[in-house]
């Protein structure tokens, strides 16, 4: 073997029934938090990411919203290892109807959404 890469993947079905959220057919109540990178550096260490996971677990969370920007792949892997569901979203904060009515804003937002989805596909 000259080169090798491991790719993590999982198969899940997420759906709704009435007011319930179902994951793989089982009802799940989401208990979670919004997450922002809150360090004084533009780069998070693995320890920073692990600390966030430990805080979420200590608070009994099973869900985290990666607020306003795509999350670090290492953080997503840690969430997967700990069974935390993640809501990952494109860049944006307090966008208005006027923002989404602007053609360039909409095109760039859709491109970011496509890139986000592509980064999670295998």
Coordinates of C-alpha atoms in Angstrom, one line a residue:
X1 CA 0.0 0.0 0.0
X2 CA 1.4 3.3 -1.0
X3 CA -1.3 5.6 0.5
X4 CA -4.3 5.0 2.7
X5 CA -7.0 7.2 4.2
X6 CA -9.8 6.3 6.6
X7 CA -13.1 7.9 6.0
X8 CA -15.7 8.0 8.8
X9 CA -19.3 7.7 7.8
X10 CA -22.6 6.8 9.2
X11 CA -26.1 6.1 7.9
X12 CA -28.9 7.8 9.7
X13 CA -32.5 8.6 8.9
X14 CA -33.7 11.8 10.4
X15 CA -37.4 12.6 10.1
X16 CA -40.4 14.1 11.9
X17 CA -43.7 12.7 13.0
X18 CA -46.1 15.3 14.3
X19 CA -44.0 17.2 16.9
X20 CA -41.5 14.4 17.3
X21 CA -38.0 14.2 15.8
X22 CA -37.0 10.6 14.9
X23 CA -33.5 9.4 14.4
X24 CA -33.4 5.9 12.8
X25 CA -37.0 5.5 13.7
X26 CA -36.6 6.4 17.4
X27 CA -38.1 9.5 19.1
X28 CA -35.4 11.9 20.3
X29 CA -35.8 15.0 22.4
X30 CA -33.1 17.4 21.4
X31 CA -31.2 18.9 24.4
X32 CA -28.5 21.3 23.3
X33 CA -26.8 24.6 22.9
X34 CA -25.5 27.0 20.4
X35 CA -21.7 26.9 20.0
X36 CA -19.3 29.7 19.1
X37 CA -15.5 29.5 19.0
X38 CA -14.7 31.4 22.1
X39 CA -10.9 31.6 22.2
X40 CA -8.5 34.5 21.8
X41 CA -6.9 32.9 18.7
X42 CA -8.1 32.3 15.2
X43 CA -7.1 28.6 15.5
X44 CA -8.6 26.2 17.9
X45 CA -6.4 23.5 19.4
X46 CA -7.7 19.9 19.7
X47 CA -7.8 20.5 23.4
X48 CA -10.1 23.5 22.9
X49 CA -12.5 21.3 20.8
X50 CA -12.4 18.5 23.3
X51 CA -13.2 20.9 26.2
X52 CA -16.3 22.1 24.3
X53 CA -17.4 18.4 23.9
X54 CA -16.8 17.8 27.6
X55 CA -18.8 20.8 28.6
X56 CA -21.7 19.7 26.4
X57 CA -21.6 16.2 27.9
X58 CA -21.4 17.6 31.4
X59 CA -24.6 19.6 30.7
X60 CA -26.4 16.6 29.4
X61 CA -26.6 17.7 25.8
X62 CA -27.2 15.4 22.9
X63 CA -27.3 18.2 20.3
X64 CA -25.2 21.2 19.3
X65 CA -25.9 24.0 16.9
X66 CA -22.7 25.2 15.2
X67 CA -23.8 28.8 15.1
X68 CA -23.2 31.0 12.0
X69 CA -20.4 29.1 10.3
X70 CA -19.2 25.6 9.3
X71 CA -17.6 23.7 12.1
X72 CA -14.1 22.3 12.3
X73 CA -14.0 18.7 10.9
X74 CA -12.2 17.6 14.1
X75 CA -15.1 18.9 16.2
X76 CA -17.6 17.1 14.0
X77 CA -15.6 13.9 14.4
X78 CA -15.6 14.3 18.2
X79 CA -19.3 14.9 18.2
X80 CA -19.8 11.7 16.1
X81 CA -17.6 9.8 18.6
X82 CA -19.7 11.0 21.5
X83 CA -23.1 10.6 19.8
X84 CA -23.8 14.3 19.7
X85 CA -26.1 15.5 16.8
X86 CA -24.9 18.6 15.0
X87 CA -26.8 21.4 13.2
X88 CA -24.1 22.8 10.9
X89 CA -25.0 26.0 9.0
X90 CA -23.5 28.4 6.5
X91 CA -22.1 31.8 7.3
X92 CA -24.7 34.3 8.4
X93 CA -26.0 36.2 11.3
X94 CA -29.2 38.2 11.6
X95 CA -29.8 38.1 7.9
X96 CA -32.9 39.9 6.8
X97 CA -35.4 39.4 4.0
X98 CA -33.6 42.2 2.1
X99 CA -30.3 40.2 2.4
X100 CA -31.9 37.1 0.9
X101 CA -33.5 39.3 -1.8
X102 CA -30.1 40.4 -3.0
X103 CA -29.0 38.1 -5.8
X104 CA -25.3 38.0 -5.0
X105 CA -25.9 37.3 -1.3
X106 CA -28.3 34.4 -2.3
X107 CA -25.9 33.0 -4.8
X108 CA -23.0 33.0 -2.4
X109 CA -25.1 31.6 0.4
X110 CA -26.3 28.7 -1.8
X111 CA -22.6 28.1 -2.9
X112 CA -21.6 27.9 0.7
X113 CA -24.5 25.5 1.4
X114 CA -23.4 23.3 -1.5
X115 CA -19.8 23.3 -0.2
X116 CA -21.0 22.4 3.3
X117 CA -23.0 19.5 2.0
X118 CA -20.2 18.3 -0.2
X119 CA -17.8 18.3 2.7
X120 CA -20.0 15.8 4.5
X121 CA -20.6 13.4 1.7
X122 CA -18.5 10.4 0.9

